Amino acid sequence: MSIAKLGALNPLETLSMTDRVENSLRVYFTENGFKPGDALPNEVEIAQKLNVSRNVVREALSRLRMLGMVEARPRRGMIMAQPDLLGGIEKVLNPALLSQDNLKDIFEMRLILEMGIPEFLFARKTEQDLNELDEILSQQKDVTTVSKDEEIAFHGKLYEMTGNDMFKRFQTLLMPTFDHVFTGYYDNDKKIEIANPITHHDLVAILKTGTPDEFRKAMYTHLAVYFASIL
Amino acid sequence: MSIAKLGALNPLETLSMTDRVENSLRVYFTENGFKPGDALPNEVEIAQKLNVSRNVVREALSRLRMLGMVEARPRRGMIMAQPDLLGGIEKVLNPALLSQDNLKDIFEMRLILEMGIPEFLFARKTEQDLNELDEILSQQKDVTTVSKDEEIAFHGKLYEMTGNDMFKRFQTLLMPTFDHVFTGYYDNDKKIEIANPITHHDLVAILKTGTPDEFRKAMYTHLAVYFASIL
DNA sequence: TTATTATATTTGTCCTACAAATGAAATTAA
DNA sequence: TTAATTTCATTTGTAGGACAAATATAATAA
């Protein structure tokens, strides 16, 4: 049999002991239905059961601790905890490390999200929210051009208005896409800087008296430059 | 001054050495503009600079390695790598550990996402995609009721059709919401099991010959039960 | 110049040790 | 017996030493 015939001849997975212990622990927790608050075996016991050094166990536990999956109470043992779903993403969000593929995906994700939120915005908007939006608009220097910070403030407020905490925190994830847009990955002419047929003011007006469908249509136009470069 | 006057008297942040080294490293990478492929100082050097034991450094590095942020090449040193954005979330996705708050947020996120994808679906759909959707529908046992697996297969295919890899992988994150729905968190009467005014068949029909707006309207009706319990 | 050998480097893994605080057990006092 | 005090075992956090294995580099030999 020739090499070619072997097809996908991938390098054998060369997992370190730490990797394998991490996996073992996760499987162990899942299969035994561990729930937040449940006590974990201590480090030495785990090390002995898995036949590895305590060092390796601690390196694996260190990972789970970072994710918030387990909590170590010094001198009292470890317990299961409630992991922070977005913690892992936020830790990794170093713009200098993001690949172009990631940037593209995030950028598209943002378009999807902004087209998806109108129902939530109209259902959960409050007078307070609308006032804050007005405040944000009033602080915009120029009516025709919008700076990066102003973009973030406005759209960020929209995310916040969804009333969904996870979504709100997503702004951190979406942030690089504003850079992305401003550095003109999709559009070298920086059209974002020119007049937009639908301004933030228009969007707020619709949010006050319009309907979700109207808002979405306006948002689509507002983002039309980016949609055009993708679709 | 009374205790009450002190206001938010939070517990002093009691970070472990490992936590602090982890943070220091992240800041160090960011401030020095480390990019994928760049060589890192070796473990001993880091330990000496930070004045901690090599153990602590390794526990911190173990975390960054898990996130894909750094890569260790045995006996050749470490280099910066491109972290996997969703890796952190996926590792943490143990349904038994998710809080009700998280479940609610994820559930709402799913509604937002499905309302946001029509433009992408219509822009990127292929004959192949539509055929696969037909195939999925043909395997549905009953026309009026839909099982959890069938739900996942259908909606998962939609995510895939967006052509966005990150979005596609999001299905893993959204998965628990199907359980969520089926266990009736929002709706104890399990209305999901009764006839839906808009079926998967209807959605596919629109996807073939309709418009994004029509599709979205239909999707809203398809998901109306859940929207009703939220909005 | 080329080929071979020796050396230094660096991560992965294991081991030992100990401080510190907690909770439980044992002891003493009432 | 009950209450208060002391002792003790437990367990994580941190430090430091040791060595294998393989790589890259330097040194040596052909």
PDB file of N, CA, C and O in Angstrom, chain A residues 159-200:
ATOM      1  N   TYR A 159     -26.426  46.073  22.542  1.00  0.00           N
ATOM      2  CA  TYR A 159     -26.228  44.724  23.091  1.00  0.00           C
ATOM      3  C   TYR A 159     -26.720  44.669  24.529  1.00  0.00           C
ATOM      4  O   TYR A 159     -27.384  43.719  24.945  1.00  0.00           O
ATOM      5  N   GLU A 160     -26.401  45.712  25.247  1.00  0.00           N
ATOM      6  CA  GLU A 160     -26.783  45.751  26.652  1.00  0.00           C
ATOM      7  C   GLU A 160     -28.297  45.726  26.803  1.00  0.00           C
ATOM      8  O   GLU A 160     -28.834  45.105  27.714  1.00  0.00           O
ATOM      9  N   MET A 161     -28.968  46.397  25.876  1.00  0.00           N
ATOM     10  CA  MET A 161     -30.423  46.502  25.961  1.00  0.00           C
ATOM     11  C   MET A 161     -31.144  45.183  25.719  1.00  0.00           C
ATOM     12  O   MET A 161     -32.340  45.058  25.993  1.00  0.00           O
ATOM     13  N   THR A 162     -30.432  44.215  25.162  1.00  0.00           N
ATOM     14  CA  THR A 162     -31.079  42.915  24.955  1.00  0.00           C
ATOM     15  C   THR A 162     -31.427  42.262  26.285  1.00  0.00           C
ATOM     16  O   THR A 162     -32.241  41.346  26.341  1.00  0.00           O
ATOM     17  N   GLY A 163     -30.805  42.751  27.337  1.00  0.00           N
ATOM     18  CA  GLY A 163     -31.109  42.190  28.650  1.00  0.00           C
ATOM     19  C   GLY A 163     -30.512  40.814  28.854  1.00  0.00           C
ATOM     20  O   GLY A 163     -30.848  40.109  29.799  1.00  0.00           O
ATOM     21  N   ASN A 164     -29.606  40.462  27.973  1.00  0.00           N
ATOM     22  CA  ASN A 164     -28.960  39.152  28.056  1.00  0.00           C
ATOM     23  C   ASN A 164     -27.493  39.357  28.454  1.00  0.00           C
ATOM     24  O   ASN A 164     -26.701  39.897  27.685  1.00  0.00           O
ATOM     25  N   ASP A 165     -27.163  38.927  29.649  1.00  0.00           N
ATOM     26  CA  ASP A 165     -25.825  39.181  30.175  1.00  0.00           C
ATOM     27  C   ASP A 165     -24.734  38.610  29.281  1.00  0.00           C
ATOM     28  O   ASP A 165     -23.714  39.251  29.030  1.00  0.00           O
ATOM     29  N   MET A 166     -24.949  37.397  28.827  1.00  0.00           N
ATOM     30  CA  MET A 166     -23.946  36.766  27.986  1.00  0.00           C
ATOM     31  C   MET A 166     -23.732  37.589  26.722  1.00  0.00           C
ATOM     32  O   MET A 166     -22.613  37.824  26.293  1.00  0.00           O
ATOM     33  N   PHE A 167     -24.838  38.017  26.169  1.00  0.00           N
ATOM     34  CA  PHE A 167     -24.781  38.806  24.950  1.00  0.00           C
ATOM     35  C   PHE A 167     -24.033  40.116  25.188  1.00  0.00           C
ATOM     36  O   PHE A 167     -23.239  40.557  24.365  1.00  0.00           O
ATOM     37  N   LYS A 168     -24.299  40.690  26.308  1.00  0.00           N
ATOM     38  CA  LYS A 168     -23.648  41.949  26.662  1.00  0.00           C
ATOM     39  C   LYS A 168     -22.127  41.764  26.720  1.00  0.00           C
ATOM     40  O   LYS A 168     -21.361  42.558  26.204  1.00  0.00           O
ATOM     41  N   ARG A 169     -21.738  40.685  27.347  1.00  0.00           N
ATOM     42  CA  ARG A 169     -20.304  40.425  27.465  1.00  0.00           C
ATOM     43  C   ARG A 169     -19.686  40.103  26.125  1.00  0.00           C
ATOM     44  O   ARG A 169     -18.475  40.183  25.951  1.00  0.00           O
ATOM     45  N   PHE A 170     -20.534  39.711  25.194  1.00  0.00           N
ATOM     46  CA  PHE A 170     -20.058  39.408  23.854  1.00  0.00           C
ATOM     47  C   PHE A 170     -19.411  40.624  23.203  1.00  0.00           C
ATOM     48  O   PHE A 170     -18.634  40.484  22.271  1.00  0.00           O
ATOM     49  N   GLN A 171     -19.750  41.767  23.691  1.00  0.00           N
ATOM     50  CA  GLN A 171     -19.185  42.972  23.076  1.00  0.00           C
ATOM     51  C   GLN A 171     -17.661  42.906  23.044  1.00  0.00           C
ATOM     52  O   GLN A 171     -17.026  43.344  22.084  1.00  0.00           O
ATOM     53  N   THR A 172     -17.092  42.380  24.106  1.00  0.00           N
ATOM     54  CA  THR A 172     -15.639  42.252  24.148  1.00  0.00           C
ATOM     55  C   THR A 172     -15.137  41.420  22.970  1.00  0.00           C
ATOM     56  O   THR A 172     -14.115  41.706  22.382  1.00  0.00           O
ATOM     57  N   LEU A 173     -15.919  40.398  22.675  1.00  0.00           N
ATOM     58  CA  LEU A 173     -15.542  39.527  21.563  1.00  0.00           C
ATOM     59  C   LEU A 173     -15.690  40.257  20.237  1.00  0.00           C
ATOM     60  O   LEU A 173     -14.855  40.140  19.344  1.00  0.00           O
ATOM     61  N   LEU A 174     -16.757  41.033  20.152  1.00  0.00           N
ATOM     62  CA  LEU A 174     -17.050  41.710  18.894  1.00  0.00           C
ATOM     63  C   LEU A 174     -16.161  42.930  18.668  1.00  0.00           C
ATOM     64  O   LEU A 174     -15.989  43.389  17.539  1.00  0.00           O
ATOM     65  N   MET A 175     -15.587  43.421  19.713  1.00  0.00           N
ATOM     66  CA  MET A 175     -14.771  44.634  19.652  1.00  0.00           C
ATOM     67  C   MET A 175     -13.779  44.628  18.499  1.00  0.00           C
ATOM     68  O   MET A 175     -13.701  45.605  17.746  1.00  0.00           O
ATOM     69  N   PRO A 176     -12.978  43.571  18.378  1.00  0.00           N
ATOM     70  CA  PRO A 176     -11.969  43.581  17.313  1.00  0.00           C
ATOM     71  C   PRO A 176     -12.569  43.812  15.941  1.00  0.00           C
ATOM     72  O   PRO A 176     -11.878  44.283  15.038  1.00  0.00           O
ATOM     73  N   THR A 177     -13.852  43.509  15.780  1.00  0.00           N
ATOM     74  CA  THR A 177     -14.439  43.691  14.462  1.00  0.00           C
ATOM     75  C   THR A 177     -14.574  45.172  14.121  1.00  0.00           C
ATOM     76  O   THR A 177     -14.634  45.539  12.964  1.00  0.00           O
ATOM     77  N   PHE A 178     -14.619  46.008  15.146  1.00  0.00           N
ATOM     78  CA  PHE A 178     -14.682  47.428  14.857  1.00  0.00           C
ATOM     79  C   PHE A 178     -13.340  47.897  14.293  1.00  0.00           C
ATOM     80  O   PHE A 178     -13.271  48.638  13.324  1.00  0.00           O
ATOM     81  N   ASP A 179     -12.261  47.422  14.916  1.00  0.00           N
ATOM     82  CA  ASP A 179     -10.937  47.666  14.345  1.00  0.00           C
ATOM     83  C   ASP A 179     -10.902  47.144  12.923  1.00  0.00           C
ATOM     84  O   ASP A 179     -10.476  47.804  11.992  1.00  0.00           O
ATOM     85  N   HIS A 180     -11.368  45.915  12.849  1.00  0.00           N
ATOM     86  CA  HIS A 180     -11.406  45.193  11.599  1.00  0.00           C
ATOM     87  C   HIS A 180     -12.010  46.039  10.497  1.00  0.00           C
ATOM     88  O   HIS A 180     -11.468  46.202   9.420  1.00  0.00           O
ATOM     89  N   VAL A 181     -13.167  46.610  10.817  1.00  0.00           N
ATOM     90  CA  VAL A 181     -13.874  47.439   9.858  1.00  0.00           C
ATOM     91  C   VAL A 181     -13.075  48.692   9.559  1.00  0.00           C
ATOM     92  O   VAL A 181     -12.892  49.082   8.420  1.00  0.00           O
ATOM     93  N   PHE A 182     -12.553  49.282  10.617  1.00  0.00           N
ATOM     94  CA  PHE A 182     -11.886  50.563  10.419  1.00  0.00           C
ATOM     95  C   PHE A 182     -10.553  50.434   9.691  1.00  0.00           C
ATOM     96  O   PHE A 182     -10.082  51.361   9.076  1.00  0.00           O
ATOM     97  N   THR A 183      -9.948  49.274   9.799  1.00  0.00           N
ATOM     98  CA  THR A 183      -8.706  49.085   9.064  1.00  0.00           C
ATOM     99  C   THR A 183      -8.984  48.616   7.649  1.00  0.00           C
ATOM    100  O   THR A 183      -8.075  48.381   6.884  1.00  0.00           O
ATOM    101  N   GLY A 184     -10.271  48.452   7.356  1.00  0.00           N
ATOM    102  CA  GLY A 184     -10.673  48.227   5.978  1.00  0.00           C
ATOM    103  C   GLY A 184     -10.310  46.883   5.392  1.00  0.00           C
ATOM    104  O   GLY A 184      -9.849  46.794   4.256  1.00  0.00           O
ATOM    105  N   TYR A 185     -10.498  45.862   6.165  1.00  0.00           N
ATOM    106  CA  TYR A 185     -10.189  44.537   5.637  1.00  0.00           C
ATOM    107  C   TYR A 185     -11.069  44.211   4.434  1.00  0.00           C
ATOM    108  O   TYR A 185     -10.624  43.726   3.412  1.00  0.00           O
ATOM    109  N   TYR A 186     -12.346  44.494   4.614  1.00  0.00           N
ATOM    110  CA  TYR A 186     -13.281  44.202   3.534  1.00  0.00           C
ATOM    111  C   TYR A 186     -13.363  45.335   2.522  1.00  0.00           C
ATOM    112  O   TYR A 186     -13.720  45.155   1.396  1.00  0.00           O
ATOM    113  N   ASP A 187     -13.037  46.506   2.992  1.00  0.00           N
ATOM    114  CA  ASP A 187     -13.321  47.679   2.191  1.00  0.00           C
ATOM    115  C   ASP A 187     -12.190  48.686   2.331  1.00  0.00           C
ATOM    116  O   ASP A 187     -12.139  49.430   3.297  1.00  0.00           O
ATOM    117  N   ASN A 188     -11.340  48.666   1.375  1.00  0.00           N
ATOM    118  CA  ASN A 188     -10.148  49.500   1.481  1.00  0.00           C
ATOM    119  C   ASN A 188     -10.422  50.991   1.362  1.00  0.00           C
ATOM    120  O   ASN A 188      -9.570  51.805   1.661  1.00  0.00           O
ATOM    121  N   ASP A 189     -11.593  51.332   0.878  1.00  0.00           N
ATOM    122  CA  ASP A 189     -11.894  52.752   0.691  1.00  0.00           C
ATOM    123  C   ASP A 189     -12.412  53.416   1.957  1.00  0.00           C
ATOM    124  O   ASP A 189     -12.751  54.585   1.965  1.00  0.00           O
ATOM    125  N   LYS A 190     -12.497  52.633   3.027  1.00  0.00           N
ATOM    126  CA  LYS A 190     -12.938  53.179   4.310  1.00  0.00           C
ATOM    127  C   LYS A 190     -14.259  53.922   4.193  1.00  0.00           C
ATOM    128  O   LYS A 190     -14.414  55.030   4.672  1.00  0.00           O
ATOM    129  N   LYS A 191     -15.178  53.279   3.541  1.00  0.00           N
ATOM    130  CA  LYS A 191     -16.465  53.932   3.325  1.00  0.00           C
ATOM    131  C   LYS A 191     -17.207  54.186   4.629  1.00  0.00           C
ATOM    132  O   LYS A 191     -18.138  54.963   4.676  1.00  0.00           O
ATOM    133  N   ILE A 192     -16.764  53.474   5.652  1.00  0.00           N
ATOM    134  CA  ILE A 192     -17.415  53.681   6.938  1.00  0.00           C
ATOM    135  C   ILE A 192     -17.334  55.131   7.353  1.00  0.00           C
ATOM    136  O   ILE A 192     -18.188  55.645   8.059  1.00  0.00           O
ATOM    137  N   GLU A 193     -16.331  55.794   6.863  1.00  0.00           N
ATOM    138  CA  GLU A 193     -16.117  57.176   7.275  1.00  0.00           C
ATOM    139  C   GLU A 193     -17.018  58.145   6.526  1.00  0.00           C
ATOM    140  O   GLU A 193     -17.112  59.302   6.877  1.00  0.00           O
ATOM    141  N   ILE A 194     -17.614  57.682   5.463  1.00  0.00           N
ATOM    142  CA  ILE A 194     -18.482  58.608   4.735  1.00  0.00           C
ATOM    143  C   ILE A 194     -19.909  58.486   5.237  1.00  0.00           C
ATOM    144  O   ILE A 194     -20.227  57.617   6.032  1.00  0.00           O
ATOM    145  N   ALA A 195     -20.739  59.364   4.752  1.00  0.00           N
ATOM    146  CA  ALA A 195     -22.124  59.416   5.228  1.00  0.00           C
ATOM    147  C   ALA A 195     -22.835  58.088   5.013  1.00  0.00           C
ATOM    148  O   ALA A 195     -22.739  57.482   3.948  1.00  0.00           O
ATOM    149  N   ASN A 196     -23.523  57.646   6.036  1.00  0.00           N
ATOM    150  CA  ASN A 196     -24.292  56.423   5.958  1.00  0.00           C
ATOM    151  C   ASN A 196     -25.748  56.781   5.700  1.00  0.00           C
ATOM    152  O   ASN A 196     -26.275  57.710   6.293  1.00  0.00           O
ATOM    153  N   PRO A 197     -26.386  56.066   4.768  1.00  0.00           N
ATOM    154  CA  PRO A 197     -27.790  56.375   4.456  1.00  0.00           C
ATOM    155  C   PRO A 197     -28.704  56.261   5.681  1.00  0.00           C
ATOM    156  O   PRO A 197     -29.717  56.948   5.755  1.00  0.00           O
ATOM    157  N   ILE A 198     -28.334  55.394   6.602  1.00  0.00           N
ATOM    158  CA  ILE A 198     -29.080  55.295   7.855  1.00  0.00           C
ATOM    159  C   ILE A 198     -28.109  55.572   8.996  1.00  0.00           C
ATOM    160  O   ILE A 198     -27.128  54.866   9.166  1.00  0.00           O
ATOM    161  N   THR A 199     -28.378  56.609   9.744  1.00  0.00           N
ATOM    162  CA  THR A 199     -27.481  56.977  10.845  1.00  0.00           C
ATOM    163  C   THR A 199     -27.958  56.371  12.161  1.00  0.00           C
ATOM    164  O   THR A 199     -29.046  55.802  12.238  1.00  0.00           O
ATOM    165  N   HIS A 200     -27.134  56.515  13.155  1.00  0.00           N
ATOM    166  CA  HIS A 200     -27.526  56.053  14.493  1.00  0.00           C
ATOM    167  C   HIS A 200     -28.784  56.785  14.949  1.00  0.00           C
ATOM    168  O   HIS A 200     -29.631  56.200  15.628  1.00  0.00           O
TER     169      HIS A 200
END
